């Protein structure tokens, strides 16, 4: 069974026990499902839990507690894996700046009758079988940074060719965005005229900072919420020749060079410009084509941790 099938099967399950282990970053639920006079018991464990949020009911009924003499169990109404990620924000009027740092993403939402439990976890165990909840990628060192016909990168220390391992309906571009969520400084998108026109309309309506240089759309100072929206937009309007570069960290400079073409070709197809990305220490760039699962990560002393088993996950943008 995949996660979607498991979550569908858990709808209507009786919660026998729920345990939150803050020390070991886990939430364990023991569940019972009664179907066709058959009883099945399951154990669901959310692992590497970074945050969770529980609310008893909607605001006007927050203190309508159950009568324990009449209600002696809880039931799972729905379980959903969220994409785009959900957001929970903390606002304390006397400590606004401080409290803003403690908002969180959530990737799992459980409805328990009228209550909601939101969780941000890296993995889930269902009866001992592990499933990854975060996008992952396999990285392999390479020396090839010349993306012929696309872009060039200079001033770098390491280059990785990566294969995204995500499964399911989400695009690889979305997975790539999630790997570096909240750390993207700029995003440059190249596409055909239809892609450019759609981007023009959408970015104006959404008030997303941008500029257009030689046909390339450059998004700057993008918020995490806008990152998710751009990811969905990129995937919905992209075509086989659409590609993007995510600039991670402060200080990636973008320059454009006009490519020499025969006069007849330039007359028919117009001028062609190619971007060059200059990386300062502490920055990185991720290159991804719309139609491919592979990406290239170019970095200049970018602090992402050490490579272990050649994998990178989205927790703090570190390789693990």
CSV table of C-alpha atoms in Angstrom, one decimal:
chain,number,residue,atom,x,y,z
A,1,UNK,CA,0.0,0.0,0.0
A,2,UNK,CA,1.1,3.5,-0.7
A,3,UNK,CA,0.6,6.4,1.7
A,4,UNK,CA,-2.6,7.6,0.0
A,5,UNK,CA,-4.2,4.2,0.4
A,6,UNK,CA,-3.0,3.9,4.0
A,7,UNK,CA,-4.5,7.3,4.9
A,8,UNK,CA,-7.7,6.5,3.2
A,9,UNK,CA,-7.9,3.2,5.1
A,10,UNK,CA,-7.4,5.0,8.4
A,11,UNK,CA,-10.5,7.2,8.0
A,12,UNK,CA,-12.9,6.1,10.7
A,13,UNK,CA,-10.3,4.4,12.8
A,14,UNK,CA,-10.8,4.4,16.6
A,15,UNK,CA,-7.8,5.9,18.5
A,16,UNK,CA,-6.9,3.5,21.3
A,17,UNK,CA,-3.9,5.5,22.5
A,18,UNK,CA,-1.9,8.5,21.4
A,19,UNK,CA,1.6,9.3,22.8
A,20,UNK,CA,3.7,12.4,22.1
A,21,UNK,CA,7.4,11.8,22.8
A,22,UNK,CA,9.1,15.1,22.8
A,23,UNK,CA,12.5,13.6,23.8
A,24,UNK,CA,12.6,11.3,20.8
A,25,UNK,CA,10.6,13.5,18.4
A,26,UNK,CA,7.8,11.1,17.7
A,27,UNK,CA,4.1,10.8,17.9
A,28,UNK,CA,2.6,7.3,18.2
A,29,UNK,CA,-1.0,6.4,17.6
A,30,UNK,CA,-2.5,3.0,18.2
A,31,UNK,CA,-5.6,2.5,16.1
A,32,UNK,CA,-8.4,0.0,15.7
A,33,UNK,CA,-10.4,-0.5,12.5
A,34,UNK,CA,-13.6,-2.5,12.5
A,35,UNK,CA,-14.7,-3.6,9.0
A,36,UNK,CA,-17.0,-6.5,8.0
A,37,UNK,CA,-17.1,-7.7,11.6
A,38,UNK,CA,-13.3,-8.0,11.4
A,39,UNK,CA,-11.0,-6.0,13.8
A,40,UNK,CA,-7.6,-4.8,12.6
A,41,UNK,CA,-5.1,-3.1,14.9
A,42,UNK,CA,-2.5,-0.7,13.5
A,43,UNK,CA,0.3,1.4,14.9
A,44,UNK,CA,1.2,4.7,13.2
A,45,UNK,CA,4.3,6.5,14.3
A,46,UNK,CA,5.3,10.0,13.0
A,47,UNK,CA,9.1,10.2,13.2
A,48,UNK,CA,11.5,13.1,13.3
A,49,UNK,CA,8.7,15.4,14.3
A,50,UNK,CA,9.8,19.0,14.1
A,51,UNK,CA,6.6,20.6,15.2
A,52,UNK,CA,2.9,19.8,15.8
A,53,UNK,CA,-0.2,21.9,16.4
A,54,UNK,CA,-3.5,20.8,18.0
A,55,UNK,CA,-6.7,22.6,18.3
A,56,UNK,CA,-9.8,21.2,20.0
A,57,UNK,CA,-12.4,22.8,17.7
A,58,UNK,CA,-13.1,25.9,15.7
A,59,UNK,CA,-12.8,29.1,17.6
A,60,UNK,CA,-16.4,29.6,18.8
A,61,UNK,CA,-16.5,26.0,20.3
A,62,UNK,CA,-12.9,25.7,21.6
A,63,UNK,CA,-14.1,24.9,25.1
A,64,UNK,CA,-16.9,22.5,24.2
A,65,UNK,CA,-15.3,19.5,25.9
A,66,UNK,CA,-16.6,16.0,25.6
A,67,UNK,CA,-18.5,14.4,28.4
A,68,UNK,CA,-16.3,11.5,29.4
A,69,UNK,CA,-19.2,9.6,30.7
A,70,UNK,CA,-20.8,9.6,27.3
A,71,UNK,CA,-17.8,9.7,25.0
A,72,UNK,CA,-14.9,7.4,25.9
A,73,UNK,CA,-13.0,7.2,22.6
A,74,UNK,CA,-11.8,9.4,19.7
A,75,UNK,CA,-12.0,8.6,16.0
A,76,UNK,CA,-9.9,9.7,13.0
A,77,UNK,CA,-12.1,11.5,10.5
A,78,UNK,CA,-9.5,12.2,7.8
A,79,UNK,CA,-5.8,12.0,7.3
A,80,UNK,CA,-4.2,14.1,4.6
A,81,UNK,CA,-0.6,14.8,3.4
A,82,UNK,CA,-0.5,18.5,2.6
A,83,UNK,CA,1.0,19.9,-0.6
A,84,UNK,CA,1.6,22.8,-0.8
A,85,UNK,CA,2.7,22.7,2.8
A,86,UNK,CA,0.4,24.1,5.4
A,87,UNK,CA,1.5,27.1,7.5
A,88,UNK,CA,1.0,27.7,11.3
A,89,UNK,CA,2.0,31.1,12.5
A,90,UNK,CA,2.5,32.3,16.0
A,91,UNK,CA,1.6,35.8,16.9
A,92,UNK,CA,2.3,37.2,20.4
A,93,UNK,CA,1.6,41.0,20.5
A,94,UNK,CA,4.2,41.9,23.1
A,95,UNK,CA,6.8,39.8,21.3
A,96,UNK,CA,5.9,40.0,17.6
A,97,UNK,CA,9.4,39.8,16.2
A,98,UNK,CA,10.4,36.9,18.5
A,99,UNK,CA,7.2,35.0,17.9
A,100,UNK,CA,7.5,35.1,14.1
A,101,UNK,CA,10.5,32.8,14.3
A,102,UNK,CA,8.3,30.0,15.8
A,103,UNK,CA,5.9,29.6,13.0
A,104,UNK,CA,6.1,26.2,11.2
A,105,UNK,CA,5.3,24.3,8.1
A,106,UNK,CA,3.0,21.2,8.4
A,107,UNK,CA,2.9,18.3,6.0
A,108,UNK,CA,0.3,16.1,7.7
A,109,UNK,CA,-3.2,17.0,8.9
A,110,UNK,CA,-5.5,14.7,10.9
A,111,UNK,CA,-9.1,15.5,11.7
A,112,UNK,CA,-10.2,13.9,14.9
A,113,UNK,CA,-13.9,14.6,14.9
A,114,UNK,CA,-14.0,18.4,15.3
A,115,UNK,CA,-10.4,18.7,16.4
A,116,UNK,CA,-7.3,19.1,14.1
A,117,UNK,CA,-3.8,17.8,14.7
A,118,UNK,CA,-1.2,19.2,12.3
A,119,UNK,CA,2.3,17.7,12.1
A,120,UNK,CA,5.6,18.4,10.4
A,121,UNK,CA,7.4,15.1,10.3
A,122,UNK,CA,10.2,13.7,8.1
A,123,UNK,CA,9.0,10.0,8.1
A,124,UNK,CA,6.1,7.9,9.1
A,125,UNK,CA,6.0,4.2,10.2
A,126,UNK,CA,2.9,2.2,9.5
A,127,UNK,CA,3.0,-1.2,11.3
A,128,UNK,CA,6.8,-1.0,11.0
A,129,UNK,CA,7.0,-0.1,7.3
A,130,UNK,CA,8.8,3.3,6.8
A,131,UNK,CA,7.6,6.0,4.4
A,132,UNK,CA,9.4,9.2,3.6
A,133,UNK,CA,7.4,12.4,3.9
A,134,UNK,CA,10.0,14.8,2.7
A,135,UNK,CA,11.4,15.0,-0.8
A,136,UNK,CA,14.9,13.5,-1.2
A,137,UNK,CA,17.6,13.5,-3.7
A,138,UNK,CA,20.6,11.3,-4.5
A,139,UNK,CA,23.8,13.4,-5.2
A,140,UNK,CA,26.9,12.5,-7.1
A,141,UNK,CA,29.9,14.7,-7.5
A,142,UNK,CA,30.6,15.8,-11.1
A,143,UNK,CA,32.7,18.4,-12.9
A,144,UNK,CA,30.3,19.3,-15.6
A,145,UNK,CA,28.8,22.8,-15.2
A,146,UNK,CA,28.4,23.7,-18.8
A,147,UNK,CA,24.7,23.5,-19.4
A,148,UNK,CA,25.0,24.0,-23.1
A,149,UNK,CA,22.3,26.2,-24.5
A,150,UNK,CA,21.0,27.0,-21.0
A,151,UNK,CA,23.3,28.7,-18.5
A,152,UNK,CA,26.9,28.9,-17.2
A,153,UNK,CA,28.2,28.9,-13.6
A,154,UNK,CA,31.5,30.3,-12.3
A,155,UNK,CA,33.2,30.7,-8.9
A,156,UNK,CA,32.2,27.4,-7.4
A,157,UNK,CA,33.7,24.8,-5.1
A,158,UNK,CA,31.6,21.6,-5.7
A,159,UNK,CA,29.1,20.4,-8.3
A,160,UNK,CA,26.6,17.7,-7.8
A,161,UNK,CA,24.4,15.9,-10.3
A,162,UNK,CA,21.3,14.9,-8.4
A,163,UNK,CA,18.3,12.6,-9.1
A,164,UNK,CA,15.1,13.5,-7.2
A,165,UNK,CA,13.6,10.5,-5.5
A,166,UNK,CA,10.1,11.9,-4.9
A,167,UNK,CA,7.1,9.7,-5.8
A,168,UNK,CA,3.5,10.5,-6.5
A,169,UNK,CA,1.7,13.3,-8.2
A,170,UNK,CA,4.0,16.2,-7.2
A,171,UNK,CA,6.3,17.6,-9.8
A,172,UNK,CA,10.1,17.4,-9.5
A,173,UNK,CA,10.3,21.1,-9.6
A,174,UNK,CA,8.0,21.3,-6.5
A,175,UNK,CA,10.3,18.8,-4.8
A,176,UNK,CA,13.4,20.8,-5.7
A,177,UNK,CA,11.7,24.0,-4.3
A,178,UNK,CA,10.9,22.1,-1.1
A,179,UNK,CA,14.5,21.0,-0.6
A,180,UNK,CA,15.5,24.6,-0.3
A,181,UNK,CA,12.3,26.1,1.1
A,182,UNK,CA,12.8,29.4,2.8
A,183,UNK,CA,16.4,29.7,1.6
A,184,UNK,CA,15.8,30.8,-2.0
A,185,UNK,CA,17.0,34.3,-2.8
A,186,UNK,CA,16.3,34.5,-6.5
A,187,UNK,CA,14.6,32.4,-9.1
A,188,UNK,CA,15.2,32.8,-12.8
A,189,UNK,CA,12.8,31.1,-15.3
A,190,UNK,CA,13.3,30.6,-19.0
A,191,UNK,CA,10.4,29.6,-21.3
A,192,UNK,CA,8.6,30.3,-24.5
A,193,UNK,CA,6.3,33.3,-25.2
A,194,UNK,CA,3.3,31.6,-23.7
A,195,UNK,CA,5.1,30.9,-20.5
A,196,UNK,CA,6.3,34.5,-20.3
A,197,UNK,CA,2.9,35.9,-20.8
A,198,UNK,CA,1.3,33.7,-18.2
A,199,UNK,CA,4.1,34.6,-15.7
A,200,UNK,CA,3.6,38.3,-16.5
A,201,UNK,CA,-0.1,38.2,-15.7
A,202,UNK,CA,0.2,36.0,-12.6
A,203,UNK,CA,3.1,37.9,-11.0
A,204,UNK,CA,1.3,41.2,-11.4
A,205,UNK,CA,-1.9,39.9,-9.8
A,206,UNK,CA,0.1,38.4,-6.9
A,207,UNK,CA,2.4,41.4,-6.4
A,208,UNK,CA,5.5,39.2,-6.6
A,209,UNK,CA,8.7,41.2,-7.1
A,210,UNK,CA,10.2,40.5,-10.5
A,211,UNK,CA,12.0,41.8,-13.5
A,212,UNK,CA,12.4,40.6,-17.1
A,213,UNK,CA,15.8,40.7,-18.7
A,214,UNK,CA,16.3,39.5,-22.3
A,215,UNK,CA,13.2,37.3,-22.0
A,216,UNK,CA,14.2,35.7,-18.7
A,217,UNK,CA,11.9,36.2,-15.7
A,218,UNK,CA,13.7,36.9,-12.5
A,219,UNK,CA,11.8,36.7,-9.2
A,220,UNK,CA,13.6,38.4,-6.3
A,221,UNK,CA,13.0,38.6,-2.5
A,222,UNK,CA,10.5,35.8,-2.7
A,223,UNK,CA,8.6,34.8,0.4
A,224,UNK,CA,8.0,31.1,1.4
A,225,UNK,CA,4.4,31.5,0.5
A,226,UNK,CA,5.3,32.9,-2.9
A,227,UNK,CA,7.8,30.0,-3.4
A,228,UNK,CA,5.0,27.5,-3.2
A,229,UNK,CA,2.8,29.4,-5.6
A,230,UNK,CA,5.6,29.9,-8.1
A,231,UNK,CA,6.3,26.1,-8.0
A,232,UNK,CA,2.7,25.3,-8.8
A,233,UNK,CA,2.6,27.9,-11.5
A,234,UNK,CA,5.8,26.7,-13.1
A,235,UNK,CA,4.6,23.2,-13.3
A,236,UNK,CA,1.2,24.1,-14.6
A,237,UNK,CA,2.4,26.3,-17.5
A,238,UNK,CA,5.8,24.7,-18.2
A,239,UNK,CA,6.8,23.1,-21.5
A,240,UNK,CA,9.7,20.9,-22.7
A,241,UNK,CA,12.0,23.9,-23.1
A,242,UNK,CA,11.2,25.5,-19.7
A,243,UNK,CA,13.9,25.5,-17.1
A,244,UNK,CA,14.7,27.3,-13.9
A,245,UNK,CA,17.6,28.1,-11.6
A,246,UNK,CA,17.1,28.6,-7.9
A,247,UNK,CA,19.7,31.0,-6.3
A,248,UNK,CA,20.2,30.0,-2.7
A,249,UNK,CA,21.8,32.4,-0.3
A,250,UNK,CA,22.8,36.0,-0.6
A,251,UNK,CA,25.2,37.2,-3.3
A,252,UNK,CA,24.6,35.2,-6.5
A,253,UNK,CA,25.2,37.6,-9.4
A,254,UNK,CA,23.5,37.1,-12.8
A,255,UNK,CA,25.1,38.4,-16.0
A,256,UNK,CA,23.8,38.0,-19.5
A,257,UNK,CA,25.9,37.4,-22.6
A,258,UNK,CA,24.7,37.7,-26.2
A,259,UNK,CA,25.3,34.6,-28.1
A,260,UNK,CA,26.6,35.0,-31.7
A,261,UNK,CA,24.2,33.7,-34.3
A,262,UNK,CA,24.0,33.9,-38.1
A,263,UNK,CA,22.2,37.0,-39.2
A,264,UNK,CA,19.4,35.0,-40.9
A,265,UNK,CA,18.8,32.9,-37.8
A,266,UNK,CA,18.8,36.1,-35.6
A,267,UNK,CA,16.4,37.8,-38.0
A,268,UNK,CA,14.0,34.9,-37.8
A,269,UNK,CA,14.3,33.9,-34.2
A,270,UNK,CA,15.6,37.1,-32.6
A,271,UNK,CA,18.6,37.6,-30.3
A,272,UNK,CA,19.7,34.9,-27.9
A,273,UNK,CA,21.1,35.7,-24.5
A,274,UNK,CA,22.6,33.2,-22.0
A,275,UNK,CA,22.9,33.8,-18.3
A,276,UNK,CA,26.0,33.4,-16.3
A,277,UNK,CA,25.7,32.8,-12.5
A,278,UNK,CA,28.6,34.0,-10.3
A,279,UNK,CA,28.6,32.4,-6.9
A,280,UNK,CA,30.0,34.1,-3.8
A,281,UNK,CA,31.1,32.0,-0.8
A,282,UNK,CA,28.1,30.7,1.1
A,283,UNK,CA,25.8,30.5,-2.0
A,284,UNK,CA,24.5,27.8,-4.3
A,285,UNK,CA,22.5,27.4,-7.4
A,286,UNK,CA,20.1,24.5,-8.4
A,287,UNK,CA,19.4,24.0,-12.1
A,288,UNK,CA,16.3,22.1,-13.1
A,289,UNK,CA,14.5,21.5,-16.4
A,290,UNK,CA,10.7,21.2,-16.4
A,291,UNK,CA,10.7,17.8,-18.1
A,292,UNK,CA,13.4,16.1,-16.1
A,293,UNK,CA,13.9,14.4,-12.7
A,294,UNK,CA,17.6,15.4,-12.7
A,295,UNK,CA,18.9,18.6,-11.3
A,296,UNK,CA,22.4,20.1,-10.9
A,297,UNK,CA,23.5,21.7,-7.7
A,298,UNK,CA,26.5,24.1,-7.9
A,299,UNK,CA,27.8,25.5,-4.6
A,300,UNK,CA,30.5,27.7,-3.3
A,301,UNK,CA,31.3,26.7,0.3
A,302,UNK,CA,27.6,26.5,1.0
A,303,UNK,CA,26.9,25.2,4.5
A,304,UNK,CA,24.7,22.2,3.9
A,305,UNK,CA,26.4,19.6,6.1
A,306,UNK,CA,28.3,16.5,5.0
A,307,UNK,CA,27.2,14.0,2.4
A,308,UNK,CA,26.2,10.7,3.9
A,309,UNK,CA,25.1,8.0,1.5
A,310,UNK,CA,24.8,10.7,-1.2
A,311,UNK,CA,21.4,11.9,0.0
A,312,UNK,CA,19.9,15.3,0.8
A,313,UNK,CA,16.6,15.9,2.5
A,314,UNK,CA,14.7,19.1,3.2
A,315,UNK,CA,15.3,19.3,6.9
A,316,UNK,CA,17.2,22.6,7.3
A,317,UNK,CA,18.4,22.1,3.8
A,318,UNK,CA,21.1,19.7,5.0
A,319,UNK,CA,22.5,16.6,3.4
A,320,UNK,CA,22.1,13.6,5.7
